[in-house]
Amino acid sequence: MGDKTDKIIVGISIGDLNGIGIEVILKTFEDKRMLDFCTPVLFGSTKVISYHKKALDIELPVHGISAISQLNHSKINVLNIWKEEVSIELGQATKTSGAYAAKSLEEAVKSLKERTIDVLLTAPINKETIQSENFNFPGHTEYLEAHLEGDSLMILMTDQLKIGLITGHIPISKVAEAITPVLIKEKVETMYASLKSDFGITKPKIAVLALNPHCGDKGVIGEEDDAIIKPTIAEIAASGKLVFGPYAADGFFGSETYKQFDGVLATYHDQGLAPFKALSFGNGVNFTAGLNEIRTSPDHGTGFDIAGKNIANPSSFKEALFAAIAIFKTRSEYKTLTKNPLLVKH
């Protein structure tokens, strides 16, 4: 694999070819110091990358390879997984760009499973155009859970805040019935384990948000919080875990109570993501916890409206890269410590 190195190999799926994914990837690696931290390998084609470089007027040398064994650890590698010309229409959602986004993801996940890359960093996909016979998932998280081992938990994170979702990409009308004691326990367990092994927090403190406004106001605005969430949290807490709630979401974020916890579990997608995106100022990272491999992504979408205009901000993608590297190191350390209990410091 080129020169011997202990650098982490970061596999990058390039996302929708007509979006801002490739732009934020190129802008991230314009800073040459990034190559001190990792060896990047983009799953796509040098032709597609060249097209974007030209459109954005970005001068950045890339190293085209046809097999992972040809990696150069001091360059930005592009693994050519297709040779044909691909029609790129910046800013447009097309079946073609969706199909090649799927191809990039499939090959990257294959490499992740084969351990020829250490971590996976995914650029944004269009959830509609990527659908096909092979890809029938609401998003990355569900696809990865189907292809890797473990139970996934979507965690949106910054240094200050980690929000996990008890339910993910499901309609709001289905949320209440999906919130069961079994699901709550599963997601608490996954977040708890991740905070320990991926972030090095010895005794994680987790908050669970209420489903209904005002925690249901003693049944006036819904019974789920009193009947399901509260007793489940009490049961988990009785086993020794520091799990608290349910907290009414508006007051919890409004009064900055979230700062007192290592992790927060929201009951549904927008309950967690709306405050997160307001608080993360475009530097947030999406991390798929609970799986046997590490995957992060920026917390934004394909950005079709600004594609090709050279104005996409790479901050979130850069943070996602740093997060993947940090989690990989922490998880490796944790495995070493827990494998040999004599090494654990008391």
Short mmCIF file of C-alpha atoms in Angstrom, two decimals, residues 8-204:
data_model
loop_
_atom_site.label_atom_id
_atom_site.label_comp_id
_atom_site.label_asym_id
_atom_site.label_seq_id
_atom_site.Cartn_x
_atom_site.Cartn_y
_atom_site.Cartn_z
CA ILE A 8 -5.97 6.13 9.35
CA ILE A 9 -7.39 5.31 5.92
CA VAL A 10 -10.59 7.29 5.40
CA GLY A 11 -12.92 5.95 2.72
CA ILE A 12 -15.15 8.67 1.26
CA SER A 13 -18.33 8.02 -0.70
CA ILE A 14 -18.80 11.04 -2.96
CA GLY A 15 -22.58 11.38 -2.64
CA ASP A 16 -24.84 12.86 -5.30
CA LEU A 17 -22.71 13.93 -8.27
CA ASN A 18 -24.90 16.98 -8.91
CA GLY A 19 -24.75 18.31 -5.34
CA ILE A 20 -22.14 20.00 -3.14
CA GLY A 21 -20.58 16.76 -1.84
CA ILE A 22 -17.53 16.75 -4.08
CA GLU A 23 -17.09 20.51 -3.53
CA VAL A 24 -16.87 20.15 0.27
CA ILE A 25 -14.54 17.15 -0.13
CA LEU A 26 -12.17 19.12 -2.41
CA LYS A 27 -12.28 22.21 -0.18
CA THR A 28 -11.50 20.08 2.90
CA PHE A 29 -8.35 18.67 1.32
CA GLU A 30 -7.22 21.99 -0.16
CA ASP A 31 -5.63 22.34 3.26
CA LYS A 32 -2.58 20.08 2.79
CA ARG A 33 -2.27 19.55 6.55
CA MET A 34 -5.31 17.27 6.37
CA LEU A 35 -3.04 14.62 4.83
CA ASP A 36 -1.03 14.57 8.08
CA PHE A 37 -4.08 13.13 9.84
CA CYS A 38 -5.26 10.52 7.38
CA THR A 39 -5.03 8.88 3.98
CA PRO A 40 -8.19 9.77 2.02
CA VAL A 41 -9.61 7.54 -0.70
CA LEU A 42 -12.59 8.77 -2.72
CA PHE A 43 -14.81 6.11 -4.26
CA GLY A 44 -15.78 7.39 -7.71
CA SER A 45 -13.86 8.36 -10.80
CA THR A 46 -11.10 10.83 -11.63
CA LYS A 47 -13.23 12.10 -14.56
CA VAL A 48 -16.04 13.13 -12.20
CA ILE A 49 -13.61 14.74 -9.75
CA SER A 50 -11.89 16.61 -12.62
CA TYR A 51 -15.25 17.91 -13.84
CA HIS A 52 -15.97 19.40 -10.41
CA LYS A 53 -12.45 20.82 -10.04
CA LYS A 54 -12.86 22.60 -13.37
CA ALA A 55 -16.39 23.85 -12.60
CA LEU A 56 -15.24 25.22 -9.24
CA ASP A 57 -11.80 26.37 -10.41
CA ILE A 58 -10.10 24.32 -7.68
CA GLU A 59 -6.50 23.31 -8.34
CA LEU A 60 -5.96 20.15 -6.31
CA PRO A 61 -3.86 17.19 -7.48
CA VAL A 62 -5.50 13.79 -7.03
CA HIS A 63 -3.98 10.33 -7.40
CA GLY A 64 -6.10 8.00 -9.55
CA ILE A 65 -5.93 4.30 -8.63
CA SER A 66 -7.71 1.18 -9.82
CA ALA A 67 -7.23 -0.87 -6.62
CA ILE A 68 -6.89 -0.04 -2.92
CA SER A 69 -3.49 -1.75 -2.93
CA GLN A 70 -2.20 1.20 -5.01
CA LEU A 71 -2.92 3.76 -2.26
CA ASN A 72 -0.44 6.59 -1.91
CA HIS A 73 -0.40 7.74 1.72
CA SER A 74 0.76 11.25 0.95
CA LYS A 75 -1.88 12.00 -1.70
CA ILE A 76 -5.64 12.32 -2.19
CA ASN A 77 -6.54 8.98 -3.75
CA VAL A 78 -9.45 8.48 -6.13
CA LEU A 79 -10.40 4.84 -6.58
CA ASN A 80 -11.86 4.50 -10.08
CA ILE A 81 -14.87 2.24 -9.65
CA TRP A 82 -16.31 3.16 -13.05
CA LYS A 83 -14.64 4.20 -16.28
CA GLU A 84 -17.55 5.45 -18.37
CA GLU A 85 -18.43 9.11 -18.89
CA VAL A 86 -21.22 10.23 -16.56
CA SER A 87 -23.60 13.05 -17.34
CA ILE A 88 -23.33 15.73 -14.61
CA GLU A 89 -26.01 18.41 -14.29
CA LEU A 90 -25.06 20.50 -11.29
CA GLY A 91 -28.03 21.39 -9.11
CA GLN A 92 -30.36 18.83 -10.70
CA ALA A 93 -31.80 15.74 -9.04
CA THR A 94 -31.36 13.02 -11.69
CA LYS A 95 -31.63 9.23 -11.67
CA THR A 96 -28.09 9.07 -13.08
CA SER A 97 -26.51 11.03 -10.24
CA GLY A 98 -28.49 8.94 -7.75
CA ALA A 99 -27.35 5.67 -9.31
CA TYR A 100 -23.67 6.65 -9.15
CA ALA A 101 -24.06 7.90 -5.57
CA ALA A 102 -25.33 4.40 -4.71
CA LYS A 103 -22.41 2.80 -6.57
CA SER A 104 -19.92 4.91 -4.63
CA LEU A 105 -21.56 4.02 -1.31
CA GLU A 106 -21.78 0.30 -2.10
CA GLU A 107 -18.09 0.05 -2.99
CA ALA A 108 -17.03 2.09 0.06
CA VAL A 109 -19.08 -0.12 2.40
CA LYS A 110 -17.58 -3.21 0.76
CA SER A 111 -14.09 -1.88 1.50
CA LEU A 112 -15.13 -1.05 5.06
CA LYS A 113 -16.28 -4.64 5.58
CA GLU A 114 -13.07 -5.96 4.03
CA ARG A 115 -11.08 -3.66 6.35
CA THR A 116 -9.15 -2.08 3.47
CA ILE A 117 -10.35 1.28 4.81
CA ASP A 118 -10.58 2.13 8.52
CA VAL A 119 -13.57 4.47 8.60
CA LEU A 120 -16.29 5.69 6.24
CA LEU A 121 -17.13 9.33 5.57
CA THR A 122 -20.23 9.83 3.43
CA ALA A 123 -21.07 12.90 1.33
CA PRO A 124 -24.80 13.73 1.05
CA ILE A 125 -27.17 11.69 -1.12
CA ASN A 126 -30.55 12.59 -2.56
CA LYS A 127 -32.88 10.14 -0.80
CA GLU A 128 -35.28 10.09 -3.76
CA THR A 129 -33.00 9.61 -6.77
CA ILE A 130 -30.82 7.00 -5.05
CA GLN A 131 -33.75 4.57 -4.74
CA SER A 132 -33.45 1.43 -6.87
CA GLU A 133 -33.87 -2.33 -6.62
CA ASN A 134 -30.57 -2.51 -4.73
CA PHE A 135 -31.10 0.60 -2.63
CA ASN A 136 -34.49 0.63 -0.94
CA PHE A 137 -33.75 2.54 2.28
CA PRO A 138 -34.86 5.90 3.71
CA GLY A 139 -31.22 6.96 4.08
CA HIS A 140 -27.59 6.10 4.82
CA THR A 141 -28.24 4.96 8.40
CA GLU A 142 -30.72 2.25 7.44
CA TYR A 143 -28.55 1.07 4.54
CA LEU A 144 -25.52 0.75 6.82
CA GLU A 145 -27.48 -1.10 9.50
CA ALA A 146 -28.57 -3.64 6.87
CA HIS A 147 -24.98 -4.20 5.67
CA LEU A 148 -23.00 -3.99 8.90
CA GLU A 149 -23.31 -5.61 12.33
CA GLY A 150 -25.08 -4.01 15.29
CA ASP A 151 -28.10 -1.84 16.05
CA SER A 152 -27.70 1.66 14.67
CA LEU A 153 -28.36 4.92 16.45
CA MET A 154 -28.17 8.21 14.59
CA ILE A 155 -26.21 10.68 16.74
CA LEU A 156 -25.87 14.33 15.73
CA MET A 157 -22.86 15.77 17.46
CA THR A 158 -20.65 18.74 18.22
CA ASP A 159 -18.08 19.00 21.02
CA GLN A 160 -20.82 20.27 23.33
CA LEU A 161 -23.81 18.22 22.31
CA LYS A 162 -24.70 14.68 21.28
CA ILE A 163 -28.31 14.01 20.31
CA GLY A 164 -29.49 10.52 19.44
CA LEU A 165 -32.83 9.62 17.89
CA ILE A 166 -35.14 6.97 19.35
CA THR A 167 -37.10 6.93 16.09
CA GLY A 168 -35.49 7.99 12.80
CA HIS A 169 -36.87 8.43 9.31
CA ILE A 170 -40.52 7.60 9.98
CA PRO A 171 -43.70 9.69 9.51
CA ILE A 172 -44.72 11.75 12.54
CA SER A 173 -48.06 9.89 12.55
CA LYS A 174 -46.19 6.66 13.35
CA VAL A 175 -43.93 8.01 16.11
CA ALA A 176 -46.16 7.49 19.18
CA GLU A 177 -46.86 3.84 18.42
CA ALA A 178 -43.15 3.20 17.73
CA ILE A 179 -42.06 4.43 21.18
CA THR A 180 -42.01 1.21 23.21
CA PRO A 181 -40.10 0.23 26.37
CA VAL A 182 -38.04 -2.21 24.26
CA LEU A 183 -37.03 0.49 21.75
CA ILE A 184 -36.20 3.04 24.47
CA LYS A 185 -34.02 0.48 26.30
CA GLU A 186 -32.27 -0.48 23.07
CA LYS A 187 -31.45 3.13 22.13
CA VAL A 188 -30.32 4.04 25.67
CA GLU A 189 -28.07 0.97 25.69
CA THR A 190 -26.59 1.86 22.27
CA MET A 191 -25.95 5.48 23.27
CA TYR A 192 -24.52 4.46 26.64
CA ALA A 193 -22.13 1.95 25.02
CA SER A 194 -21.10 4.47 22.35
CA LEU A 195 -20.41 7.26 24.86
CA LYS A 196 -18.11 4.86 26.70
CA SER A 197 -16.30 3.16 23.80
CA ASP A 198 -16.34 5.92 21.14
CA PHE A 199 -15.97 9.03 23.33
CA GLY A 200 -14.16 7.69 26.40
CA ILE A 201 -16.81 8.77 28.92
CA THR A 202 -16.58 6.39 31.88
CA LYS A 203 -20.00 6.99 33.44
CA PRO A 204 -22.22 8.62 30.80
#
